[in-house]
Short mmCIF file of C-alpha atoms in Angstrom, two decimals:
data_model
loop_
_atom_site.label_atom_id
_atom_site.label_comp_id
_atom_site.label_asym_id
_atom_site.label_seq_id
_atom_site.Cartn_x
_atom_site.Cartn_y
_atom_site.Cartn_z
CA UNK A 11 0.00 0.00 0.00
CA UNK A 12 1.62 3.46 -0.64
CA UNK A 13 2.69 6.26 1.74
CA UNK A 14 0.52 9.33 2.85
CA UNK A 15 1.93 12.35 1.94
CA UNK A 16 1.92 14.90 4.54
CA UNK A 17 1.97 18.94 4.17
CA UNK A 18 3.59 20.31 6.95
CA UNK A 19 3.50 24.31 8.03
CA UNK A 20 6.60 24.62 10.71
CA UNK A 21 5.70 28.55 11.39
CA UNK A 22 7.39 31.79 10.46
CA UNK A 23 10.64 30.85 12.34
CA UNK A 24 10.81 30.54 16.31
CA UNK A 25 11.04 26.69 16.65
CA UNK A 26 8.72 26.81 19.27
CA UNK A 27 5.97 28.32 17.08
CA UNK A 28 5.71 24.04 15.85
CA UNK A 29 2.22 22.54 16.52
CA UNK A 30 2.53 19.35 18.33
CA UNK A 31 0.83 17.91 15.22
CA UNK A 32 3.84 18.83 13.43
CA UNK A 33 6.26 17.52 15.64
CA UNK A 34 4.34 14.03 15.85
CA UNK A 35 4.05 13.88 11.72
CA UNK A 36 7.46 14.63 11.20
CA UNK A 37 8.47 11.80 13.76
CA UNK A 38 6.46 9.46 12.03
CA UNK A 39 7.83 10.10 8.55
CA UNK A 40 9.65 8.07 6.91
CA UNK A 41 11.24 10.67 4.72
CA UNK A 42 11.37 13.98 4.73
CA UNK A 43 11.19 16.51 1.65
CA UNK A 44 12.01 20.63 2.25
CA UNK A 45 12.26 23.43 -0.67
CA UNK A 46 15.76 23.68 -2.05
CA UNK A 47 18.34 22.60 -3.50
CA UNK A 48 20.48 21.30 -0.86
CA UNK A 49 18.72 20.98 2.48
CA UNK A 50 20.71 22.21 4.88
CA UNK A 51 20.18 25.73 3.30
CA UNK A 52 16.43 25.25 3.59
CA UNK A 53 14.70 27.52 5.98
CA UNK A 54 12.46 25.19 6.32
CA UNK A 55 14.55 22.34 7.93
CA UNK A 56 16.33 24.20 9.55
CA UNK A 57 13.55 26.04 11.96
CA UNK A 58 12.27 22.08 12.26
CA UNK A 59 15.34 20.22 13.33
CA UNK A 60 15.41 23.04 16.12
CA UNK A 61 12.17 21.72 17.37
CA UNK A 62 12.98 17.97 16.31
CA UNK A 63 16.42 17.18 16.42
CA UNK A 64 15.83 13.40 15.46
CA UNK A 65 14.82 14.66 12.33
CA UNK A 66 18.92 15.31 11.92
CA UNK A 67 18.86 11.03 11.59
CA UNK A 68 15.90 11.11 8.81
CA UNK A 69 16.41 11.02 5.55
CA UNK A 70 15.88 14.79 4.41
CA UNK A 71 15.85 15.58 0.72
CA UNK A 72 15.82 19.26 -1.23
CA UNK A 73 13.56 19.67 -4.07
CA UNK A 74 13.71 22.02 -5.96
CA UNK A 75 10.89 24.66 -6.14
CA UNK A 76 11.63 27.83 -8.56
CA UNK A 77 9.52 30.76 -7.66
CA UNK A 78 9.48 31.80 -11.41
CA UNK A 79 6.31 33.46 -12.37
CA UNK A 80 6.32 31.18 -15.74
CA UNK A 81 3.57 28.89 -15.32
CA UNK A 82 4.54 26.29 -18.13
CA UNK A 83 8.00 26.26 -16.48
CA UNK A 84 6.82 25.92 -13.10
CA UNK A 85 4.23 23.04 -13.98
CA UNK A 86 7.33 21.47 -14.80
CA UNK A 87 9.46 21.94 -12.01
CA UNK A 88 6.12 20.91 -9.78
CA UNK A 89 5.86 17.41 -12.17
CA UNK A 90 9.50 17.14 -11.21
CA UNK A 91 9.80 17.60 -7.53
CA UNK A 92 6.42 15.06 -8.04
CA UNK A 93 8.43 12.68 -9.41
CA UNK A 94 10.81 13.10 -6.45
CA UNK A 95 8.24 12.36 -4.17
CA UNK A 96 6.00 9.98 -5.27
CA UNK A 97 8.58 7.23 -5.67
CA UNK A 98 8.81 7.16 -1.75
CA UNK A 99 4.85 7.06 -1.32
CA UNK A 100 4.67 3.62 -3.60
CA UNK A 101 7.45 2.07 -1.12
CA UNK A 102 5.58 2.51 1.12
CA UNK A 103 6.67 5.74 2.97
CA UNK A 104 5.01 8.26 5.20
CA UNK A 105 6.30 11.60 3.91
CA UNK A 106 6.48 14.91 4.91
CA UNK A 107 6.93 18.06 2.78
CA UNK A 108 8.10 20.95 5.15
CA UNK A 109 6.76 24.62 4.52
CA UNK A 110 7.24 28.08 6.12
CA UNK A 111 4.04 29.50 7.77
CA UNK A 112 0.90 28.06 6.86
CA UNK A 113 0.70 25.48 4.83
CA UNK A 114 -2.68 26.59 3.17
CA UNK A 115 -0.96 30.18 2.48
CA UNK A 116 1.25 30.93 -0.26
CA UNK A 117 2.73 27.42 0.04
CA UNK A 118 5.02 25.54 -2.25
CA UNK A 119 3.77 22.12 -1.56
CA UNK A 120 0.14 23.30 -2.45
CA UNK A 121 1.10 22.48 -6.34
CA UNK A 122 2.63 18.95 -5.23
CA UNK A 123 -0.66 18.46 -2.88
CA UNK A 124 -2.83 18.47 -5.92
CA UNK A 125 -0.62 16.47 -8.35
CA UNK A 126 -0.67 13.59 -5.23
CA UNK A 127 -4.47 14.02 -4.78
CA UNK A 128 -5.17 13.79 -8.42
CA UNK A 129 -2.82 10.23 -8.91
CA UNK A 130 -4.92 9.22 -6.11
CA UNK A 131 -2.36 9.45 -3.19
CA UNK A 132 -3.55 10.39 0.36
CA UNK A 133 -2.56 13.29 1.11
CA UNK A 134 -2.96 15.81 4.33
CA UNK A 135 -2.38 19.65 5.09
CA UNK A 136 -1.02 20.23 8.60
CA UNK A 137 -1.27 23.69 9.87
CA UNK A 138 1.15 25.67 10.81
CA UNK A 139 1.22 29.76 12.43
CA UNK A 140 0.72 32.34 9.32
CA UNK A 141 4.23 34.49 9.47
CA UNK A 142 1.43 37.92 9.55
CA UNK A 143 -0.07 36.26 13.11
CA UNK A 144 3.82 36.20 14.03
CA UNK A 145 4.88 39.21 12.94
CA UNK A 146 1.91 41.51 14.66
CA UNK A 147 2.72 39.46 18.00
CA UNK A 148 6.31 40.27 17.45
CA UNK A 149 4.68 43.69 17.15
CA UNK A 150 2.95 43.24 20.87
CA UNK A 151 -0.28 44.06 18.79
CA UNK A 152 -3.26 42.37 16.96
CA UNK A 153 -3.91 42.40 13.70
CA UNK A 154 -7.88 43.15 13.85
CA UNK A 155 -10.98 43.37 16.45
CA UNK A 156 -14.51 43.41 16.39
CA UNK A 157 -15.64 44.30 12.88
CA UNK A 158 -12.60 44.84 11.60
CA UNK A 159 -11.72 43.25 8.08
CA UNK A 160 -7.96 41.43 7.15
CA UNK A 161 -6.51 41.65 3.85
CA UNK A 162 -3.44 39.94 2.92
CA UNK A 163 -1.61 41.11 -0.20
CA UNK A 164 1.09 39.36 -1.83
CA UNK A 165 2.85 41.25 -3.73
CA UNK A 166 3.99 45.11 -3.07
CA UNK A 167 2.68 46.50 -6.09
CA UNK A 168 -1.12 45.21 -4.84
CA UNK A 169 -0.62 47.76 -2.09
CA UNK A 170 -1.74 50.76 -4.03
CA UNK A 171 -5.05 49.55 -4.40
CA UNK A 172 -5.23 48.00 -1.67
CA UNK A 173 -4.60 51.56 0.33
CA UNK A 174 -8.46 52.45 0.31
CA UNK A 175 -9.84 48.99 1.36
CA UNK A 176 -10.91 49.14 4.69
CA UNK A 177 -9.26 47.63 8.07
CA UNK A 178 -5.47 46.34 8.24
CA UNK A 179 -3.62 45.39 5.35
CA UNK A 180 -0.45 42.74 5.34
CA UNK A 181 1.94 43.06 2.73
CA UNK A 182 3.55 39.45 2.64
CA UNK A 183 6.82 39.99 0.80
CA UNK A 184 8.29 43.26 0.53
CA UNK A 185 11.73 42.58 -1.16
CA UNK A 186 14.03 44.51 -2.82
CA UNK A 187 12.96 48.00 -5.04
CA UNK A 188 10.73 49.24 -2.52
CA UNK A 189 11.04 52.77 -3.24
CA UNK A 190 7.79 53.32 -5.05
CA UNK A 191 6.14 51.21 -2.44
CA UNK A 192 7.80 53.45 0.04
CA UNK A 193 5.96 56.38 -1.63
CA UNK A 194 2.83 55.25 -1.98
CA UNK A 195 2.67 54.23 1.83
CA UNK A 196 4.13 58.16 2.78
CA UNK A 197 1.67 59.81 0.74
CA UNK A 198 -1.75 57.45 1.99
CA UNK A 199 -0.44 58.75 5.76
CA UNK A 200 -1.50 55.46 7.52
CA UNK A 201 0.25 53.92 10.55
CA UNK A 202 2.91 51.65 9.38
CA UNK A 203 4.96 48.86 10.94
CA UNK A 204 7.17 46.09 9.55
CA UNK A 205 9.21 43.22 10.81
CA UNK A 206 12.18 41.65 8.70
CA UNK A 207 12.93 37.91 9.29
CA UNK A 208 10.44 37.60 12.31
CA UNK A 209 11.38 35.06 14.66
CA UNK A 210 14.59 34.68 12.79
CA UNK A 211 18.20 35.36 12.93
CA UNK A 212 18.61 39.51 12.06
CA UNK A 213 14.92 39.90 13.00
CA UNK A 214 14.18 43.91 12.69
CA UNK A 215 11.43 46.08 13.21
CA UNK A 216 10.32 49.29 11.75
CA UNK A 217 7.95 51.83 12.34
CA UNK A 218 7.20 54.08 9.81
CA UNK A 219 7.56 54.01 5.77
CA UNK A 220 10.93 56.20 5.88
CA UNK A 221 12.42 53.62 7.97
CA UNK A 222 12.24 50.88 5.60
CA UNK A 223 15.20 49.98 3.73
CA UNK A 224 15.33 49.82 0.14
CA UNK A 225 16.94 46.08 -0.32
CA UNK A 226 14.58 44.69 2.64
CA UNK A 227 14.74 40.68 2.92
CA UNK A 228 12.35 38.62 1.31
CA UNK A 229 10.97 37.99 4.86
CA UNK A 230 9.78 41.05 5.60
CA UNK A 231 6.35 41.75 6.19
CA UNK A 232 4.27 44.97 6.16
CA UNK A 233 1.09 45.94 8.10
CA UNK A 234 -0.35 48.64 7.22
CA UNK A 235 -3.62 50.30 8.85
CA UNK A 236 -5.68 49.63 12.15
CA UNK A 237 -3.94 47.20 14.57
CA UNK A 238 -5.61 47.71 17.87
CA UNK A 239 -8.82 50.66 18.31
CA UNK A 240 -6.78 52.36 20.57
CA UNK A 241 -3.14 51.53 19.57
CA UNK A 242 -0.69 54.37 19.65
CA UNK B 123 7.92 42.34 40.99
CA UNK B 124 4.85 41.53 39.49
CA UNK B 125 4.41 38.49 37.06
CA UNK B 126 3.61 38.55 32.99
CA UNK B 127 0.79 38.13 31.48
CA UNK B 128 0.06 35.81 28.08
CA UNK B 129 -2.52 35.59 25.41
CA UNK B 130 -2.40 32.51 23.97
CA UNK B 131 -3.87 31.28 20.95
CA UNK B 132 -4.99 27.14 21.75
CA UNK B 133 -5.52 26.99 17.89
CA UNK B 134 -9.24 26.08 16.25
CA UNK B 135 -9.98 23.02 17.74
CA UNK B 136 -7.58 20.09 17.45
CA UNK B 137 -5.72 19.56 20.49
CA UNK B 138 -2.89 18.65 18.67
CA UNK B 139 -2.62 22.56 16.59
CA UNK B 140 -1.66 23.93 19.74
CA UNK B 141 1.97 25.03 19.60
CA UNK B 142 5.13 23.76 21.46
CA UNK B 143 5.36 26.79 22.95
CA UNK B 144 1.23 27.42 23.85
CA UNK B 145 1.84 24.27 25.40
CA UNK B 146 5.46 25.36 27.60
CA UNK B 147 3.67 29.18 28.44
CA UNK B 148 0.65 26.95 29.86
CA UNK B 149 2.66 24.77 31.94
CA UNK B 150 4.41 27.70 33.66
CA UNK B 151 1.48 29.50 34.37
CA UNK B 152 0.59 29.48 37.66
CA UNK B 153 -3.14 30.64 36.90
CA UNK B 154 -5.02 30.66 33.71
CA UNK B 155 -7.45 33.18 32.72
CA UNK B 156 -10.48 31.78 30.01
CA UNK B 157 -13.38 33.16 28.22
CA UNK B 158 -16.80 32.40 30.18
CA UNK B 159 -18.35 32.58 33.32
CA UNK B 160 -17.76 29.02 34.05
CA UNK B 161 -14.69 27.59 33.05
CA UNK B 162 -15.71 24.14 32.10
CA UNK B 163 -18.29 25.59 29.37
CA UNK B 164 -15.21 27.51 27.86
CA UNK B 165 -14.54 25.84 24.32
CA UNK B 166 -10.57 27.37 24.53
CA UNK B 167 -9.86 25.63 27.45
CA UNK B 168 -11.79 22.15 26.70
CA UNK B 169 -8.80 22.49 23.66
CA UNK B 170 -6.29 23.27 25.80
CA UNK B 171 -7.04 20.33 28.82
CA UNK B 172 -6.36 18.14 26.41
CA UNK B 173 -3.37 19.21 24.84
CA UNK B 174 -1.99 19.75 28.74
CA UNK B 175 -3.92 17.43 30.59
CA UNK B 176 -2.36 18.72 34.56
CA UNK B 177 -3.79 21.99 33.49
CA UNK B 178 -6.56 20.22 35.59
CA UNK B 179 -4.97 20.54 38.35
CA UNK B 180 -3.95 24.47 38.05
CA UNK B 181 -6.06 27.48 39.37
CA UNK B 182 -7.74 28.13 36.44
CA UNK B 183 -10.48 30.98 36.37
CA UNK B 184 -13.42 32.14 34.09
CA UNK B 185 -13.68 35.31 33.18
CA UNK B 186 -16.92 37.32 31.39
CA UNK B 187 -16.33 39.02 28.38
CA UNK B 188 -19.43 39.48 26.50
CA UNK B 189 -19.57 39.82 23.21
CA UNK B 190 -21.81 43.31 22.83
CA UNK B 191 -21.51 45.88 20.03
CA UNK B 192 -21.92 48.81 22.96
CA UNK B 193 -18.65 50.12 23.14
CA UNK B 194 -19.25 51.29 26.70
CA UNK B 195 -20.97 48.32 27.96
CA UNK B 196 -17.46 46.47 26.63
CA UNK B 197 -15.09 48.95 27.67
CA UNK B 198 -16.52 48.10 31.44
CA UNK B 199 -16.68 44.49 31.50
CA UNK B 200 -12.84 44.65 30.04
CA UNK B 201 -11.92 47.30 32.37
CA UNK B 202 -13.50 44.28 34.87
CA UNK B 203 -12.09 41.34 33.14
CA UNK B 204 -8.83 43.03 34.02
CA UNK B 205 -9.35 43.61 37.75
CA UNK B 206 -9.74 40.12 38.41
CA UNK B 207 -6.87 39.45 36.42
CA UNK B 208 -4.22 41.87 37.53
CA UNK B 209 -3.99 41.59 41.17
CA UNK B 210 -2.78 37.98 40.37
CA UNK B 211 -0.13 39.14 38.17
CA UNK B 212 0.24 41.85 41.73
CA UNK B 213 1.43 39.09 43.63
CA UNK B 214 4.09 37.77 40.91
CA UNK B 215 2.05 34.92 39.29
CA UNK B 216 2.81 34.41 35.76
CA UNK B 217 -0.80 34.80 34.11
CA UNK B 218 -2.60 33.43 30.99
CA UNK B 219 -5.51 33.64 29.14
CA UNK B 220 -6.65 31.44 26.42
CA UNK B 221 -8.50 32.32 23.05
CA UNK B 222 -9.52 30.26 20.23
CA UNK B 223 -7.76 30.06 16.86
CA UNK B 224 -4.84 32.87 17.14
CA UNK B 225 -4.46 35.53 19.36
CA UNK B 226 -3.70 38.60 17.21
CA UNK B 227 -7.25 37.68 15.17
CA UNK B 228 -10.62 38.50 16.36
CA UNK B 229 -9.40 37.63 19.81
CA UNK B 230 -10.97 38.76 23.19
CA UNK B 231 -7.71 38.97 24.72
CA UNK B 232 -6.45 42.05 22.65
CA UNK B 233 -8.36 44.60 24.73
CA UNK B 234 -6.83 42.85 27.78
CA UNK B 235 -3.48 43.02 26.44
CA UNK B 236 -3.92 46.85 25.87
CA UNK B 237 -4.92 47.75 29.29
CA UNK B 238 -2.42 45.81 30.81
CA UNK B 239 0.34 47.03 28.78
CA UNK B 240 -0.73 50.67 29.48
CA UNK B 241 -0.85 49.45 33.44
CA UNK B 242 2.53 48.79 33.06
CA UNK B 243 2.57 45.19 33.18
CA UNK B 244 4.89 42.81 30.80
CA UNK B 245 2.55 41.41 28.36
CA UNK B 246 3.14 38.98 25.12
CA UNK B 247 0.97 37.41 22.67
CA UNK B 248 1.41 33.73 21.88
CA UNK B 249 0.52 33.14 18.37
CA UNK B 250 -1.48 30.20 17.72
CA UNK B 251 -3.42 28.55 14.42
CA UNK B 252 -5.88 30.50 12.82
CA UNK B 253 -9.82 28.80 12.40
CA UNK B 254 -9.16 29.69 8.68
CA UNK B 255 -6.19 27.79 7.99
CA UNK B 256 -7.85 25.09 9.85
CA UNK B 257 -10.96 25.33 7.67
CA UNK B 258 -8.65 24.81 4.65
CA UNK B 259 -6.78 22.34 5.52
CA UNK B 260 -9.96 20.35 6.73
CA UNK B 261 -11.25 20.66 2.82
CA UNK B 262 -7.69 19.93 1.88
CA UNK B 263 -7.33 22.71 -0.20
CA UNK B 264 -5.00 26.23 0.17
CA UNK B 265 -6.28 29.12 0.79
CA UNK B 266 -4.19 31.08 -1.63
CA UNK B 267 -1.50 30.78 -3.99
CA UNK B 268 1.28 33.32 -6.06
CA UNK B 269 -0.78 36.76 -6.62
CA UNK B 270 -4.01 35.75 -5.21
CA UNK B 271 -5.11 38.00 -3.03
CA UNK B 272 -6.89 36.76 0.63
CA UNK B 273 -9.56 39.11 2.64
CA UNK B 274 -10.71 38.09 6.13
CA UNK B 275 -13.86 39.36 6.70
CA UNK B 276 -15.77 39.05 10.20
CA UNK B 277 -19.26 40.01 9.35
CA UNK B 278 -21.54 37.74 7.42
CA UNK B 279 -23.12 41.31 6.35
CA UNK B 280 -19.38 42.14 4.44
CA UNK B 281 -19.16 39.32 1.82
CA UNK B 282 -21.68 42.02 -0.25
CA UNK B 283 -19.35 44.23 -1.25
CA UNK B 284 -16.83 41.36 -0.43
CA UNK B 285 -17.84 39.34 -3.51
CA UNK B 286 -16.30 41.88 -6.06
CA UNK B 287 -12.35 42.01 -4.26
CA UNK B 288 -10.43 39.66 -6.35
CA UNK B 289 -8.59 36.22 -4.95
CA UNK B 290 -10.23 34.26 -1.46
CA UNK B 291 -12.57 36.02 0.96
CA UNK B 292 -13.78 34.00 4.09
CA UNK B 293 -16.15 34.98 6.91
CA UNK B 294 -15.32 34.72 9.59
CA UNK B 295 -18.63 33.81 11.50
CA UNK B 296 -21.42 32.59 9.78
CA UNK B 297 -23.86 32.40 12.69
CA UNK B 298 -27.87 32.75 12.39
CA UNK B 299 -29.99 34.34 9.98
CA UNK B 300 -28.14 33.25 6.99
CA UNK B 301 -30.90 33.61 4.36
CA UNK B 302 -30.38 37.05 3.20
CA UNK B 303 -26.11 36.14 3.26
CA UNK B 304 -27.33 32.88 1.28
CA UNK B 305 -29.01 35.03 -1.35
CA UNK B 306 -26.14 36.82 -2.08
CA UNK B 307 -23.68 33.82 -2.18
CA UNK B 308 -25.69 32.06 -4.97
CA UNK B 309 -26.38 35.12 -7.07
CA UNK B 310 -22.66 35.83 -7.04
CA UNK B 311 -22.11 32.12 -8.56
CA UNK B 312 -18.66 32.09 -6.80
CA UNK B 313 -17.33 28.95 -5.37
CA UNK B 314 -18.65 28.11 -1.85
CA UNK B 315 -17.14 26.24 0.69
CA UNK B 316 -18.02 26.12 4.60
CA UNK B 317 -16.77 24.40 7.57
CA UNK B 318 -18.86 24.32 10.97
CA UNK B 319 -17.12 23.69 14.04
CA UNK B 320 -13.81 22.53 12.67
CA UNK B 321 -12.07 20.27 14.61
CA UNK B 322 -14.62 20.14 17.23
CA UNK B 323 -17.46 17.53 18.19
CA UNK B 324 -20.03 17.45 15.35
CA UNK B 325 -17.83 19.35 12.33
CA UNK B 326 -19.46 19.63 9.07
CA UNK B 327 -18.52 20.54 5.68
CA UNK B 328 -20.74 22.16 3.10
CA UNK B 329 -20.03 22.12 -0.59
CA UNK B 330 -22.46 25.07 -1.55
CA UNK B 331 -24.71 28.09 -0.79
CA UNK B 332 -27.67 25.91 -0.88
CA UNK B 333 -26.20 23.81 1.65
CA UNK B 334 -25.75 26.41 4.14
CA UNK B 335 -28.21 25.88 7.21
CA UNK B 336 -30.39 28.94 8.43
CA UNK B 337 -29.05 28.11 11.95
CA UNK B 338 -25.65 27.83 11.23
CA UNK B 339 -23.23 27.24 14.55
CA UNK B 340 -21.17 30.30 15.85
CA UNK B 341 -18.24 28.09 14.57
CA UNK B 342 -19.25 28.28 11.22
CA UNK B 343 -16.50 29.59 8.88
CA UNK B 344 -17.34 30.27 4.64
CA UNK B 345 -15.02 30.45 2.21
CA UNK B 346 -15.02 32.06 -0.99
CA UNK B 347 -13.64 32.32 -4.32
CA UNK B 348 -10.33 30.46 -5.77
CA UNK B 349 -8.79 27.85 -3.63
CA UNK B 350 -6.31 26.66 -5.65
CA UNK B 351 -5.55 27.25 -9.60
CA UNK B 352 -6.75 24.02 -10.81
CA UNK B 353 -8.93 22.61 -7.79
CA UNK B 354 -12.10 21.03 -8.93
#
């Protein structure tokens, strides 16, 4: 009988941040898969071996994952890392695939998840903290009350719309050219905070849109708007 | 010196979505705070018990914090919620109060966390898993993927003008009364998805608007739009 392939969300970075659902699944694996080339450079694995250090005895494999906005020639890298995988499943192997955050949000395995489910593998999502929830504790502040609405945005340039929505706003990857982001976050006047690499190693947190460097890492998130009624 | 205070965030329902560190904070309390007059009825900590089962044996105390749109009428039973709280954290216990899903999200603890903060006291939010994630994972599917755009909205009255933002919305609380919400859902001819009490005794998923009980539970949480690129 084959494998169950397992989705796993290991949080936005503090090892702690694991859900003991996590920790169990990732003992019970067989084999485990993270994004990358070579493993050890995967954020991934490396925030979970903090919380399971057995996990330094499993076998851990990098896949590789482009984040290339091509969608023929990431269909193919997805088919690949598939072919990776699925292997393992018809020996008869649990597997995990590790993710940052959430594993229902902006996740790389998501693509693998439905290429398993449609060759009729079982497959299973296994939550993990969103990286926004992290970052606006990092913050000491929520993200909304009451009647408050969310709206996460991933990309910078969706910010300029999303100015005039109503309620808090999370940009999820600032990155580098942020100048004209920059701008459009002076000129709309609202409260501003960001935290680069939260829970991570060079973790930083800013506080208004001049403070924001143009080159920020591609773990910085932005929250713009609201965050607490009476929140200075 | 007086002791800290922590929200923490037990996660949607599972037991086993609380986080390693949820679970550590809980331990070291020496009292816990909950939503509800009586503790036992409280839904966060029938989660949490059985994540951290000698939590039976701690001081563990219910406190009221109704759920009213008067800002006034709120403003007084937090400003009471926090004077039985604080004159624990007076005599150097370490405090914490639980709240469903995550703690930065919709959670009761947030106006706590204010007032304490402004009292002086050390406070810290302890993120947990979000009911939406949960939700998603539950109908193993993502939430959102690449550019798609997610909006978190908490009123069943929002998904009106909600229906035209592009990418995922989900409400938050579907609740009673859903006929008018229903209306809109199936003129819209979006995809529908909802998940009552996720994770908890007598879950159910519905596949469409039609679907969608009149008396939906509190727990009730819709989702709408995309979920995934090629998801049937």
């Amino acid at each position: 009988m084959p494998g169950k392939l397992y989705g796993i969300g290991v949080g936005p970075g503090d090892p702690e941040l694991l859900t003991l659902k996590a920790v169990r699944i990732i003992r019970e694996c067989g084999v485990i898969f993270v994004p990358g080339e070579d493993y050890q450079d995967s954020v991934a694995y490396q925030i979970a071996r903090q919380a399971v250090p057995e996990m330094e005895r499993k076998t851990v494999i990098g896949v590789s994952v482009p984040m290339t906005r091509n969608k023929a020639e990431r269909a193919a890298a997805h088919r690949q890392a598939a072919g990776q995988i699925f292997p393992w499943l018809d020996k008869g192997y649990e597997a995990g695939f590790l993710n940052l955050g959430d594993v229902t949000i902006y996740a790389s395995y998501l693509y693998i998840h439905r290429l398993a489910v449609a060759q009729g593998y079982e497959a299973e999502l296994v939550n993990g903290v969103p990286s926004f929830c992290a970052a606006a504790a990092r913050l000491g502040t929520g993200l909304v009350e009451d009647a408050q609405q969310l709206h996460i945005l991933p990309q910078p340039q969706q910010i300029r719309e999303g100015l005039s929505l109503p309620g808090t706003r999370v940009i999820m990857k600032m990155g580098k050219n942020t100048g004209q982001v920059k701008l459009w976050l002076k000129e709309s006047g609202q409260k501003i905070r960001m935290v680069e690499r939260c829970g991570m190693q060079g973790e930083k947190v800013y506080h208004s849109a001049d403070e924001i460097p143009e080159d920020a890492s591609y773990y910085s998130l932005l929250i713009v708007g609201e965050q607490g009624q009476d929140d200075q």
